[in-house]
Short mmCIF file of C-alpha atoms in Angstrom, two decimals:
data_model
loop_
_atom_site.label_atom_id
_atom_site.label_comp_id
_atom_site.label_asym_id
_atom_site.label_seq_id
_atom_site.Cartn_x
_atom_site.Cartn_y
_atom_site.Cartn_z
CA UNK J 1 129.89 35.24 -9.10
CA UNK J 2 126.17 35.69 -9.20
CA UNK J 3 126.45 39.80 -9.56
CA UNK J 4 128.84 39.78 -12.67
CA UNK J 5 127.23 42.24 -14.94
CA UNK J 6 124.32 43.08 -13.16
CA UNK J 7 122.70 46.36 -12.97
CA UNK J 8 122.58 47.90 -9.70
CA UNK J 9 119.02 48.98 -8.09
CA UNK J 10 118.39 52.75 -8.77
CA UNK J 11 118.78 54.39 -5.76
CA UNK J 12 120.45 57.87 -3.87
CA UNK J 13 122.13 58.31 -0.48
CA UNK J 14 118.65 60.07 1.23
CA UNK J 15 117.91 56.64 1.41
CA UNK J 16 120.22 55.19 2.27
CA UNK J 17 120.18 57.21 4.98
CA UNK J 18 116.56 56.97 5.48
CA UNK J 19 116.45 53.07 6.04
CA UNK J 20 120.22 53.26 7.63
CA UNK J 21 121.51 50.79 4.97
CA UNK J 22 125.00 51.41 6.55
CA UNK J 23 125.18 53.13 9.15
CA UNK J 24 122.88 54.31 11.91
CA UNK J 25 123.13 58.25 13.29
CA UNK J 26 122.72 56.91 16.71
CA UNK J 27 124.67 53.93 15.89
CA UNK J 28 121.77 51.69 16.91
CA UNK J 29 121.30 49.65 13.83
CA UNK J 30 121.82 49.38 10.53
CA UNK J 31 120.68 47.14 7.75
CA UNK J 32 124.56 45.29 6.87
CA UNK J 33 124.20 44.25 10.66
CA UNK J 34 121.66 41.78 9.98
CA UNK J 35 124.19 39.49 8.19
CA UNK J 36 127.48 39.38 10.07
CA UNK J 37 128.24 36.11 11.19
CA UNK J 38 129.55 34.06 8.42
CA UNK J 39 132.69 31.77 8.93
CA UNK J 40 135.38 34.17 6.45
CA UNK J 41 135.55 37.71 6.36
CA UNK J 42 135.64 36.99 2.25
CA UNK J 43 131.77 36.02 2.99
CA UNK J 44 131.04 38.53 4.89
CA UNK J 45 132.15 41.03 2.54
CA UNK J 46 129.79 39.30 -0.04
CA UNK J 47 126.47 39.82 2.31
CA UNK J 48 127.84 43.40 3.02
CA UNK J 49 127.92 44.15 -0.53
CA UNK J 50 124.71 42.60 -1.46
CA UNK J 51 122.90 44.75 0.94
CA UNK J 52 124.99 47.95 0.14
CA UNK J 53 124.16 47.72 -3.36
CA UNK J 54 120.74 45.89 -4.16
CA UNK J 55 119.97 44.75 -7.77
CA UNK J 56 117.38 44.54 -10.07
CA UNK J 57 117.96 41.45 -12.09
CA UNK J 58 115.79 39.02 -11.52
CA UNK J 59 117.52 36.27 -12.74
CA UNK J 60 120.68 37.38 -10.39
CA UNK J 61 117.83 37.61 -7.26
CA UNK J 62 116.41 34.36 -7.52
CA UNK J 63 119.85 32.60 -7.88
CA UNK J 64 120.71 33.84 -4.90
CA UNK J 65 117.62 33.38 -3.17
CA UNK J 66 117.30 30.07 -4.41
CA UNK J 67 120.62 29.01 -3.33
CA UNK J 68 120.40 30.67 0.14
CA UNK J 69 117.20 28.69 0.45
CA UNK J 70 119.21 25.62 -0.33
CA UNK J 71 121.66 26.16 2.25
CA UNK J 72 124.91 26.14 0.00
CA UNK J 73 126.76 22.88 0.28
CA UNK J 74 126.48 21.66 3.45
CA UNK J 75 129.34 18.77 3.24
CA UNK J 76 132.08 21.31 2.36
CA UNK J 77 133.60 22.97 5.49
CA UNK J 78 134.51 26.10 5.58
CA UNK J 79 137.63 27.41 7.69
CA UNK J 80 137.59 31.12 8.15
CA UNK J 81 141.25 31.09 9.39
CA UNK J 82 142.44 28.77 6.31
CA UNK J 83 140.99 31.26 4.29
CA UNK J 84 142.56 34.52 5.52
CA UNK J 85 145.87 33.09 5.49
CA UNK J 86 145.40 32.29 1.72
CA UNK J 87 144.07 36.30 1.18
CA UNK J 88 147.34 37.00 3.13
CA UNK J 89 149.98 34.90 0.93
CA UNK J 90 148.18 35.99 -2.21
CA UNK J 91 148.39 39.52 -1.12
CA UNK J 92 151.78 39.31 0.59
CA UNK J 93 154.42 42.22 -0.30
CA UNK J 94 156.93 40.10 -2.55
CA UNK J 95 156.55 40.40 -6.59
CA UNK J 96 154.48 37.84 -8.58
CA UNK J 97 157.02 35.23 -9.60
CA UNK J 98 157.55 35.27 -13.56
CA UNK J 99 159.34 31.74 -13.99
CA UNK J 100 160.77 28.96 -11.71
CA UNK J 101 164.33 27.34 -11.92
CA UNK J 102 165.49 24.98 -9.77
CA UNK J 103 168.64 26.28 -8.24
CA UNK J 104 167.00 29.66 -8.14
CA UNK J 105 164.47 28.25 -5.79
CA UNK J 106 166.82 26.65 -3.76
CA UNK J 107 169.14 29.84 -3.13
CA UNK J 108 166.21 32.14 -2.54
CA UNK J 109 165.12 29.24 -0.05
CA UNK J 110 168.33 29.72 1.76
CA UNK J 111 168.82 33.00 0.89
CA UNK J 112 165.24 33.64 3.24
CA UNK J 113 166.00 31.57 5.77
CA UNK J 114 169.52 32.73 6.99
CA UNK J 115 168.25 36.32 6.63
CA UNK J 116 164.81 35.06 8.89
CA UNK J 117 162.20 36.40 6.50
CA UNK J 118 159.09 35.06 7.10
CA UNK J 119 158.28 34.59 3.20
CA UNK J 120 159.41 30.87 3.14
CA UNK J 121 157.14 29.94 5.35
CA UNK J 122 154.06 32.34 4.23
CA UNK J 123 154.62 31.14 0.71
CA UNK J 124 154.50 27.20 1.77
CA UNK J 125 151.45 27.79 4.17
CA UNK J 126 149.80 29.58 1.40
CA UNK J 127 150.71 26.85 -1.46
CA UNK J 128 149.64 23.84 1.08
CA UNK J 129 145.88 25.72 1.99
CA UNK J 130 145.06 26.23 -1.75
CA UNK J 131 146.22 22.65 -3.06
CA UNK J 132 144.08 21.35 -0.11
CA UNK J 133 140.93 23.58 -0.73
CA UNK J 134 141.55 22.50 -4.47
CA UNK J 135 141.29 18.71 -4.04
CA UNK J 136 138.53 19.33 -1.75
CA UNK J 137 136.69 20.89 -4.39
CA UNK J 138 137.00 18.58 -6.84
CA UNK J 139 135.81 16.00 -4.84
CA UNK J 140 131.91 17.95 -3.68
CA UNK J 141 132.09 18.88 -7.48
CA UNK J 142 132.40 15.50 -8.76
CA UNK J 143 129.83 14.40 -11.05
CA UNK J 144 128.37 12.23 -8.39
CA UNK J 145 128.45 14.35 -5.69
CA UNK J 146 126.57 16.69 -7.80
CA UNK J 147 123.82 14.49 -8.73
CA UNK J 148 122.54 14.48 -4.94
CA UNK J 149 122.43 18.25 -4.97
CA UNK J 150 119.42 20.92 -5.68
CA UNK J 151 119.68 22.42 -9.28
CA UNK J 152 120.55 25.37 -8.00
CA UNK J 153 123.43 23.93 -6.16
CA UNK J 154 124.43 21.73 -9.41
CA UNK J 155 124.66 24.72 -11.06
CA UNK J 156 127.28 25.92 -8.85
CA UNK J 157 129.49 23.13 -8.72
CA UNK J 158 129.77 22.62 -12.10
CA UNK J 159 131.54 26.41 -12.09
CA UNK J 160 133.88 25.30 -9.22
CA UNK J 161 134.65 22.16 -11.69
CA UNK J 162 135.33 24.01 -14.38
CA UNK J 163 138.25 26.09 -12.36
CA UNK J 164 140.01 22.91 -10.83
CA UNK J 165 139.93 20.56 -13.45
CA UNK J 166 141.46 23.22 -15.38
CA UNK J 167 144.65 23.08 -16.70
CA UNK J 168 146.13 25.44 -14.69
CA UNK J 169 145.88 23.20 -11.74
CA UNK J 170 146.59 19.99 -13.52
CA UNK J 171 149.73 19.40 -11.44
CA UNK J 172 147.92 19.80 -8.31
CA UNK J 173 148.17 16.33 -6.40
CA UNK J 174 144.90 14.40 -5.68
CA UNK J 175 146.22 13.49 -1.84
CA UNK J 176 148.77 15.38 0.03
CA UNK J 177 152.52 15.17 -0.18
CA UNK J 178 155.75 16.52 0.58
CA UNK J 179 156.68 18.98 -1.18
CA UNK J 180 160.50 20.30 -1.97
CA UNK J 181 161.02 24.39 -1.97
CA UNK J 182 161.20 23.95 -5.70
CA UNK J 183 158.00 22.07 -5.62
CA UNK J 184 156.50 25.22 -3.45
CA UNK J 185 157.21 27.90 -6.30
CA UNK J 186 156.40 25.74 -8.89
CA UNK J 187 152.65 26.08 -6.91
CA UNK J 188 153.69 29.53 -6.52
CA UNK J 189 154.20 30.28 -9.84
CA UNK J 190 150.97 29.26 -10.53
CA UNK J 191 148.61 30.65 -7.90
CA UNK J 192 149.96 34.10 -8.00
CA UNK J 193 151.13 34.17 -12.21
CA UNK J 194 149.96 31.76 -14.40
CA UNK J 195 146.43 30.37 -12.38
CA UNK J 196 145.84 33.75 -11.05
CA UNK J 197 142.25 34.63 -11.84
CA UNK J 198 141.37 30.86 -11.71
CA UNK J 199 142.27 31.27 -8.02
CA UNK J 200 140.47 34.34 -7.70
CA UNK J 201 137.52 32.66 -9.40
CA UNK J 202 137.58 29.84 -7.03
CA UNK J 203 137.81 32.00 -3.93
CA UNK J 204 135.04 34.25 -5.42
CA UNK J 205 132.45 31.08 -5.09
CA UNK J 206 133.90 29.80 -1.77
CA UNK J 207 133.29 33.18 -0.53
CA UNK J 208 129.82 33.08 -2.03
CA UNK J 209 128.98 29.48 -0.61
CA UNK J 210 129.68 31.06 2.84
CA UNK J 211 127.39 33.85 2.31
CA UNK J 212 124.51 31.36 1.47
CA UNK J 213 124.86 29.13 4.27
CA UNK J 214 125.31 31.88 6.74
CA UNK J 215 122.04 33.88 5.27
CA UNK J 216 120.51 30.47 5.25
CA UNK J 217 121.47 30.14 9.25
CA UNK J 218 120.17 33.81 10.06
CA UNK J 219 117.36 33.13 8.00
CA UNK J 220 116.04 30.12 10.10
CA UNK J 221 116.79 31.72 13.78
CA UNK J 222 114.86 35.11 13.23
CA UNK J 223 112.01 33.57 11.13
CA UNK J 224 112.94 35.52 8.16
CA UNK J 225 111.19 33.93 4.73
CA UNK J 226 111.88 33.99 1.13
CA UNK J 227 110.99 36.26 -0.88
CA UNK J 228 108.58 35.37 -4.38
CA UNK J 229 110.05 38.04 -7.05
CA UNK J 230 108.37 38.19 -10.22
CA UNK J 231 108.47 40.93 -13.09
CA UNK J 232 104.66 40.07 -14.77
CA UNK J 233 102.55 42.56 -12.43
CA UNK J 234 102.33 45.51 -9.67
CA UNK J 235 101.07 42.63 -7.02
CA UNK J 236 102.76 43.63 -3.83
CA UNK J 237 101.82 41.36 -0.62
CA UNK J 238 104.14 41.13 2.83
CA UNK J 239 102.24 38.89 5.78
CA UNK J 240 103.87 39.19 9.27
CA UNK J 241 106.29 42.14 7.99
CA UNK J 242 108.38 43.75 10.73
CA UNK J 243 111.12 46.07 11.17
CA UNK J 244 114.54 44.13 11.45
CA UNK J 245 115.62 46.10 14.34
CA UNK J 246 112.55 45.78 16.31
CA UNK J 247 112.18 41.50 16.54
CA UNK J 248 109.90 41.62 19.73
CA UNK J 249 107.40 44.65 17.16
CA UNK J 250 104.02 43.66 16.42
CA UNK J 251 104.08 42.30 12.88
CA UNK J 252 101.33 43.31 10.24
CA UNK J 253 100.27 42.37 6.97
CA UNK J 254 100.07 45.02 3.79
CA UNK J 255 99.02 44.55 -0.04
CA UNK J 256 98.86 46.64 -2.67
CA UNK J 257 97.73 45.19 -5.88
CA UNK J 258 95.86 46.90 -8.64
CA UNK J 259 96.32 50.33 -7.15
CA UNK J 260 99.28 51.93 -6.99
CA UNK J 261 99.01 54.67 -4.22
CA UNK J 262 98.67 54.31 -0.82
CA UNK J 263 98.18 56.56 1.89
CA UNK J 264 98.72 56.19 5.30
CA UNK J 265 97.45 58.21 7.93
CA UNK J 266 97.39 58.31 11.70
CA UNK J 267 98.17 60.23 14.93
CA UNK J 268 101.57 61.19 16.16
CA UNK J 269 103.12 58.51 17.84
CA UNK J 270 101.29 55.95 16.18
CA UNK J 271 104.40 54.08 14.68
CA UNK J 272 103.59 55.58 10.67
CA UNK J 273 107.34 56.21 10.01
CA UNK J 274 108.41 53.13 11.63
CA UNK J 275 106.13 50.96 9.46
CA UNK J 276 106.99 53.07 6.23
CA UNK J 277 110.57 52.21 7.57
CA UNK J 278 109.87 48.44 8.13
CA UNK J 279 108.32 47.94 4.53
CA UNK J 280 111.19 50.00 2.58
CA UNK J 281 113.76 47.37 4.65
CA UNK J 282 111.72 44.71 3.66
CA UNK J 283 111.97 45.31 -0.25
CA UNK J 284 115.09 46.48 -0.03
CA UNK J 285 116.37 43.38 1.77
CA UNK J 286 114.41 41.29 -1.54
CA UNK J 287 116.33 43.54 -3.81
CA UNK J 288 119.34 42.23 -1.99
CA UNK J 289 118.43 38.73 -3.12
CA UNK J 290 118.06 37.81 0.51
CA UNK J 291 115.51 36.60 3.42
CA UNK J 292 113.73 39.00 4.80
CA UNK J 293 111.85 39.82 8.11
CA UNK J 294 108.38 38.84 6.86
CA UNK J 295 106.36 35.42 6.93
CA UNK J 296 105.29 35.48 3.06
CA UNK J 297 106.21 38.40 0.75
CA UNK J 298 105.90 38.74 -3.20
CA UNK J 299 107.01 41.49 -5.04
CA UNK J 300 107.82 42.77 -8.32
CA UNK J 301 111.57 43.27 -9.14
CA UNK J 302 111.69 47.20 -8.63
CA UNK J 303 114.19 49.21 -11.40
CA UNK J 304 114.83 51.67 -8.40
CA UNK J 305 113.68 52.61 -4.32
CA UNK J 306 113.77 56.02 -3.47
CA UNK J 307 112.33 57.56 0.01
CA UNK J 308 111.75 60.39 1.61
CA UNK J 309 111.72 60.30 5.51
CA UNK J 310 114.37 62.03 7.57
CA UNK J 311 114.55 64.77 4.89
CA UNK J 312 116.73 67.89 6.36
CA UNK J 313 117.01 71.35 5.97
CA UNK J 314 119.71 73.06 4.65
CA UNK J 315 121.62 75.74 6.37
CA UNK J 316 124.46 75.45 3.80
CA UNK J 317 122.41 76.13 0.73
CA UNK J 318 119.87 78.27 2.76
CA UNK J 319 116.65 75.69 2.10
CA UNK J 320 113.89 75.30 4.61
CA UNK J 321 112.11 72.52 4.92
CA UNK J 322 109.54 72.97 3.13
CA UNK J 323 111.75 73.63 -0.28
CA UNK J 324 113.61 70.88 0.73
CA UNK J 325 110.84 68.56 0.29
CA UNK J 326 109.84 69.94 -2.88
CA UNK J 327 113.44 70.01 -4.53
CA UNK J 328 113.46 66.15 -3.10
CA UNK J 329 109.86 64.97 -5.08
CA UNK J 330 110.87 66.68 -7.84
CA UNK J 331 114.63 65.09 -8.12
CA UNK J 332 112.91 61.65 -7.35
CA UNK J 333 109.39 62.22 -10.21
CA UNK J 334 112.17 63.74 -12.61
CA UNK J 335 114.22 60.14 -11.98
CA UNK J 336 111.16 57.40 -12.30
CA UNK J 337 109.85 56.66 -15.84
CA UNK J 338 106.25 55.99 -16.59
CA UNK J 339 106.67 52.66 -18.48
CA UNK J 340 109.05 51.38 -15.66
CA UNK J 341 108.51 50.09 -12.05
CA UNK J 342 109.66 52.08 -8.73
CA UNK J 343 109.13 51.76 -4.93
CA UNK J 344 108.73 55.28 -3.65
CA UNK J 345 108.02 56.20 -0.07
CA UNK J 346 106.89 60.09 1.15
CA UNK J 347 106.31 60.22 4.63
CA UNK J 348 104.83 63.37 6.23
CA UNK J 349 104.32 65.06 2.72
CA UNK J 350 105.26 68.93 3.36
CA UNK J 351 105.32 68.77 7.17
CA UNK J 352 107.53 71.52 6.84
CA UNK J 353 104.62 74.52 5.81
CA UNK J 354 101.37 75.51 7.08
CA UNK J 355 98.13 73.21 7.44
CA UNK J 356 96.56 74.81 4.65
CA UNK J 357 99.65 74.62 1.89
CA UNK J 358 100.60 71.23 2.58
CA UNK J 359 97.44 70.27 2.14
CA UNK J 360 97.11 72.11 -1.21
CA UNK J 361 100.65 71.09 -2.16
CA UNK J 362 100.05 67.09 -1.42
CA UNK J 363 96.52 67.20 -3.90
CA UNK J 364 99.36 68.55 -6.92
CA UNK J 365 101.55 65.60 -5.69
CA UNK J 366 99.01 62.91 -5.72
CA UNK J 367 97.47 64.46 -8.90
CA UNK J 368 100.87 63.89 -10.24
CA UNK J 369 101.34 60.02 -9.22
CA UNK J 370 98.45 58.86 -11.06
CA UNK J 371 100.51 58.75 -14.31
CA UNK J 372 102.69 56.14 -13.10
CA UNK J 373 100.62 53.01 -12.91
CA UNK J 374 103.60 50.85 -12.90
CA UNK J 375 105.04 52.37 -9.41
CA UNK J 376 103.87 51.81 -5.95
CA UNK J 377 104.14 55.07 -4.02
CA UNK J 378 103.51 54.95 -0.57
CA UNK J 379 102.27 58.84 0.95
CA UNK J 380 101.48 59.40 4.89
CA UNK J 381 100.05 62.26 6.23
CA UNK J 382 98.75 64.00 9.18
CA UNK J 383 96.22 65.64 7.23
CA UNK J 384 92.89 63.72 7.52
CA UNK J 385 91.22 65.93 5.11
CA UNK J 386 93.92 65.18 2.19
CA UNK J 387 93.19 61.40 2.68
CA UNK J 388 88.89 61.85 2.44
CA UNK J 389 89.62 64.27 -0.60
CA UNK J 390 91.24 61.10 -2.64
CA UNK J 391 88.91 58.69 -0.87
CA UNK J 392 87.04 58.00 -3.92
CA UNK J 393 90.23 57.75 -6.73
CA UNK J 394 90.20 54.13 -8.10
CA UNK J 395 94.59 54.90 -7.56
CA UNK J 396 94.37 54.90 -4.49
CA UNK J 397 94.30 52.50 -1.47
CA UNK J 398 93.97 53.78 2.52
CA UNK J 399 95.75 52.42 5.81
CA UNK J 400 96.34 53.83 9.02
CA UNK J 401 97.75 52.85 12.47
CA UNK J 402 95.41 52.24 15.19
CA UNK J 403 95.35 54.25 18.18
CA UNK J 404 92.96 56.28 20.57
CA UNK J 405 92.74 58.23 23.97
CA UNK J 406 90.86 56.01 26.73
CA UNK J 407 90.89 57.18 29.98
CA UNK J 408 92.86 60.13 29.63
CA UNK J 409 95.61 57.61 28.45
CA UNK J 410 97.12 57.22 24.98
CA UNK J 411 96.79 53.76 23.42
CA UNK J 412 98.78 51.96 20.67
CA UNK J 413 98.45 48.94 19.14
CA UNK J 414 100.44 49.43 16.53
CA UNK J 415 98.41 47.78 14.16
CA UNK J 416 98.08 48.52 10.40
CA UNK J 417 94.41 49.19 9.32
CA UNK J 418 92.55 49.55 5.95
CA UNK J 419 90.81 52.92 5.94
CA UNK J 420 91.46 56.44 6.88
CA UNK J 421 92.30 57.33 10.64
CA UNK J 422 89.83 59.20 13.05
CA UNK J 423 92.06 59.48 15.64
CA UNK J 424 93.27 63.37 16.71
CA UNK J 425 95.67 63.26 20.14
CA UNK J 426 97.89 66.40 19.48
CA UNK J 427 96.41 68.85 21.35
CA UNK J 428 95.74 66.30 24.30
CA UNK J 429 99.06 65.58 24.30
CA UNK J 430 100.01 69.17 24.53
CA UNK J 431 97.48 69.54 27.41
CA UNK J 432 98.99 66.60 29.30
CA UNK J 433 102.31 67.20 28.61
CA UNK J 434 102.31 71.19 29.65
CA UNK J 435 99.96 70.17 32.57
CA UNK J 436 97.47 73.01 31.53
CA UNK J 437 93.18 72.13 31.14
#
C-alpha cells in the first residue's frame, strides 16, 4: 500500500553484496534478518521487501516511518495462522467460481463430500476467516475509533473503510451466523470473483499493519531510532551509529554537512571497513523507511547508494584488481548526476596497485568528486600522504579510527576521530607475527 508507484532507490548488486542486504557469504548476517519476527508471513514478506528494495520517495519514507513510529493499531489482533489459511483458500487449486445457483451449490456440496475432497471444508474455513477479519475491520475503522488514532494511523483506516464498506461486501453480516453451503459460495463468489482485488487490497494493509507493529517492537528492544529524512540540504548527522550485526560494537557519532567528501584513514585492523559498512547499513536501512541502529540520524533522501568494498577480481573476464576498481568508479561516476543526490562509499581506493599509483590514481578520483556537490562520497585509504595532500580542499572533511602500539601490543578503540591518522602498525605486525627483530 504505501510503495504503489514508487521509484525504487538506485542501486547495483556490488552492493548489495557489499552491505549483505540478503545474504551473507559466510552466512553470518544479513540485513532482511533484522526484521523477521512479525505475526504473518504476509508481513514479513512486506519488511523483506522494504529492505530488498529501498526507495527514494520521501513522501512513501516518512509514511512508513511515521506509522512504524506509531505502532500500527494496537487494538486489532493479528492471527498469523488465520491469515495463512485465508492465502491458502484464496490460492487453493479449484477455478474461480463465475456464478452461484442454488441447487448447483448443493450438488457440488455433496458431490465433495461423498468423494472426501477437502474443498468443502477449505472453502467454508476460508469464507468464515475473511467475513470475520471484515467485521473486525469495520469496527477499528469506524469513524470513532478513528478519531482516537495518530494522523498517520487515521489515514490508514480510512483506506481499510473504504474496502469494507464497499459494495462488494455489503452482504457480509455485522455478527456471525450460520451459514448454508449456498450461503458459503455466495461468499465465495465474491472473495475469489467479484470482490477479488478488494480482498487483496484489504490483505495488502493487514499485511502492512503487521509490518509496522513488528518494526515498531524490534525498534524498541535494540534501541534502534527514527530516522529525520528531508530533501532541502546535504546535512548528514548519525549519533550512536553501529553496525546491526555487531549490538555489543562501540557506537560513534559522524556528520557531514557542507562538505561533501570524506576521507577516512587508519591502520589495518582498525575497524575502517566495518564502520564504512555500519554507516552504508544505516542509510540504507532509512531508505527502507525503517528504524535504524543509531540514537539520532538525519539524512537527505538519497536518488541512489552505490559502494565499493569487497570488490573482486575477475578470472572470467581476465581483470585484476586494480582494473577492477577502475571499471567499478567509472560504472558508478558514469551513473550519478551532478544536479542529483547520491551516497557513495570507496573503501581502500586502488589497494589493488603499487604505493605510488594508487596514490596518483586516488588525487584523479578525488579531483573528480569535487563536481558533485550534491553527493556525499565517503573515500578510505591507507595512504597517509593522499589524505595531507587534500588536507586543505574546502570539499573535503577527515576521520580516522583510533589506534596505536603500546607496549609492544596493538590497541583499538575503535573510535571514529576528526583528523588524519598517524598511526603505522604494518610492519610491526609483520615483525610480530613472523617472530623476526
Amino acid at each position: 500500500m504505501g510503495q504503489t508507484g514508487t521509484k525504487k532507490l538506485e542501486t547495483d548488486i556490488q552492493t548489495r553484496n557489499d552491505l549483505c542486504v540478503t545474504q551473507n557469504p559466510y552466512g553470518e548476517f544479513d540485513l532482511t534478518g533484522i526484521y523477521t519476527e512479525t505475526q504473518s508471513k504476509g508481513g514479513r514478506n512486506v519488511l523483506q521487501n522494504w529492505v530488498t528494495h529501498p526507495v527514494n520517495n520521501i513522501q512513501t519514507l516518512h509514511y512508513r516511518i511515521e506509522s512504524i513510529r506509531a505502532g500500527g493499531i494496537p487494538s486489532f489482533e493479528i492471527d498469523g495462522n488465520t491469515l495463512d489459511f485465508i492465502e491458502y483458500y484464496l490460492n487453493y487449486n479449484e477455478p474461480s467460481p463465475t456464478t452461484v445457483l442454488g441447487v448447483l451449490s448443493y450438488y457440488q456440496w455433496l458431490k465433495n463430500k461423498l468423494q472426501k475432497n477437502p474443498w468443502n471444508y477449505i472453502k467454508s474455513r476460508g469464507c468464515l476467516y475473511l467475513c470475520e477479519l471484515i467485521r473486525e475491520l469495520r469496527q477499528i475503522s469506524s469513524p470513532i475509533e478513528e478519531s482516537a488514532q495518530p494522523d498517520i494511523i487515521k489515514q490508514t483506516l480510512r483506506m481499510i473503510r473504504s474496502y469494507v464498506d464497499s459494495n462488494v461486501f455489503a452482504s457480509i453480516p455485522n455478527r456471525e451466523t450460520r451459514l448454508t453451503c449456498y450461503e458459503i459460495d455466495q461468499f465465495d463468489y465474491i472473495f475469489r470473483n467479484r470482490g477479488k482485488i478488494a480482498v487483496q487490497g484489504i490483505l495488502d494493509i493487514v499485511y502492512e499493519l503487521d509490518a509496522f507493529r513488528s518494526a515498531h517492537q524490534i525498534a524498541k528492544e535494540k534501541g534502534f531510532c527514527y530516522p529525520e529524512l528531508h530533501s532541502g540540504d546535504t546535512e548528514l548527522v548519525i549519533h550512536n551509529f553501529f553496525h546491526p550485526a555487531l549490538p555489543q560494537a562501540v557506537r560513534n557519532d559522524w556528520h557531514l554537512e557542507e562538505k561533501h567528501i570524506n576521507i577516512f584513514t587508519g591502520s589495518n585492523m582498525a575497524g575502517k571497513s566495518t564502520t564504512l559498512k555500519a554507516l552504508s547499513s544505516v542509510i540504507w536501512l532509512a531508505h527502507a523507511g525503517l528504524p535504524v541502529p543509531a540514537t539520532y540520524m538525519r539524512c537527505p533522501v538519497y536518488k541512489g547508494i552505490f559502494t565499493s568494498i569487497n570488490l573482486p577480481d575477475s578470472l572470467k573476464r581476465g581483470e585484476s584488481h586494480f582494473y577492477a576498481e577502475v571499471l567499478r568508479i567509472k560504472s558508478i561516476l558514469e551513473k550519478v548526476k551532478e544536479e542529483d543526490a547520491y551516497f557513495i562509499v570507496f573503501d581502500e581506493l586502488f589497494r589493488g596497485t603499487n604505493a605510488r599509483d594508487a596514490y596518483e590514481a586516488s588525487v584523479i578520483v578525488l579531483n573528480l568528486l569535487k563536481k558533485y556537490p550534491q553527493s556525499k562520497f565517503l573515500l578510505s585509504t591507507h595512504i597517509i600522504e593522499l589524505a595531507e595532500a587534500f588536507y586543505t580542499e574546502k570539499t573535503c572533511q577527515f576521520n580516522y579510527m583510533e589506534s596505536e602500539i603500546k607496549d609492544d601490543r596493538f590497541l583499538c578503540s575503535y573510535r571514529l576521530k576528526e583528523g588524519i591518522s598517524e598511526s603505522r602498525i604494518g610492519s610491526w605486525l609483520v615483525r610480530k607475527e613472523l617472530n623476526t627483530p
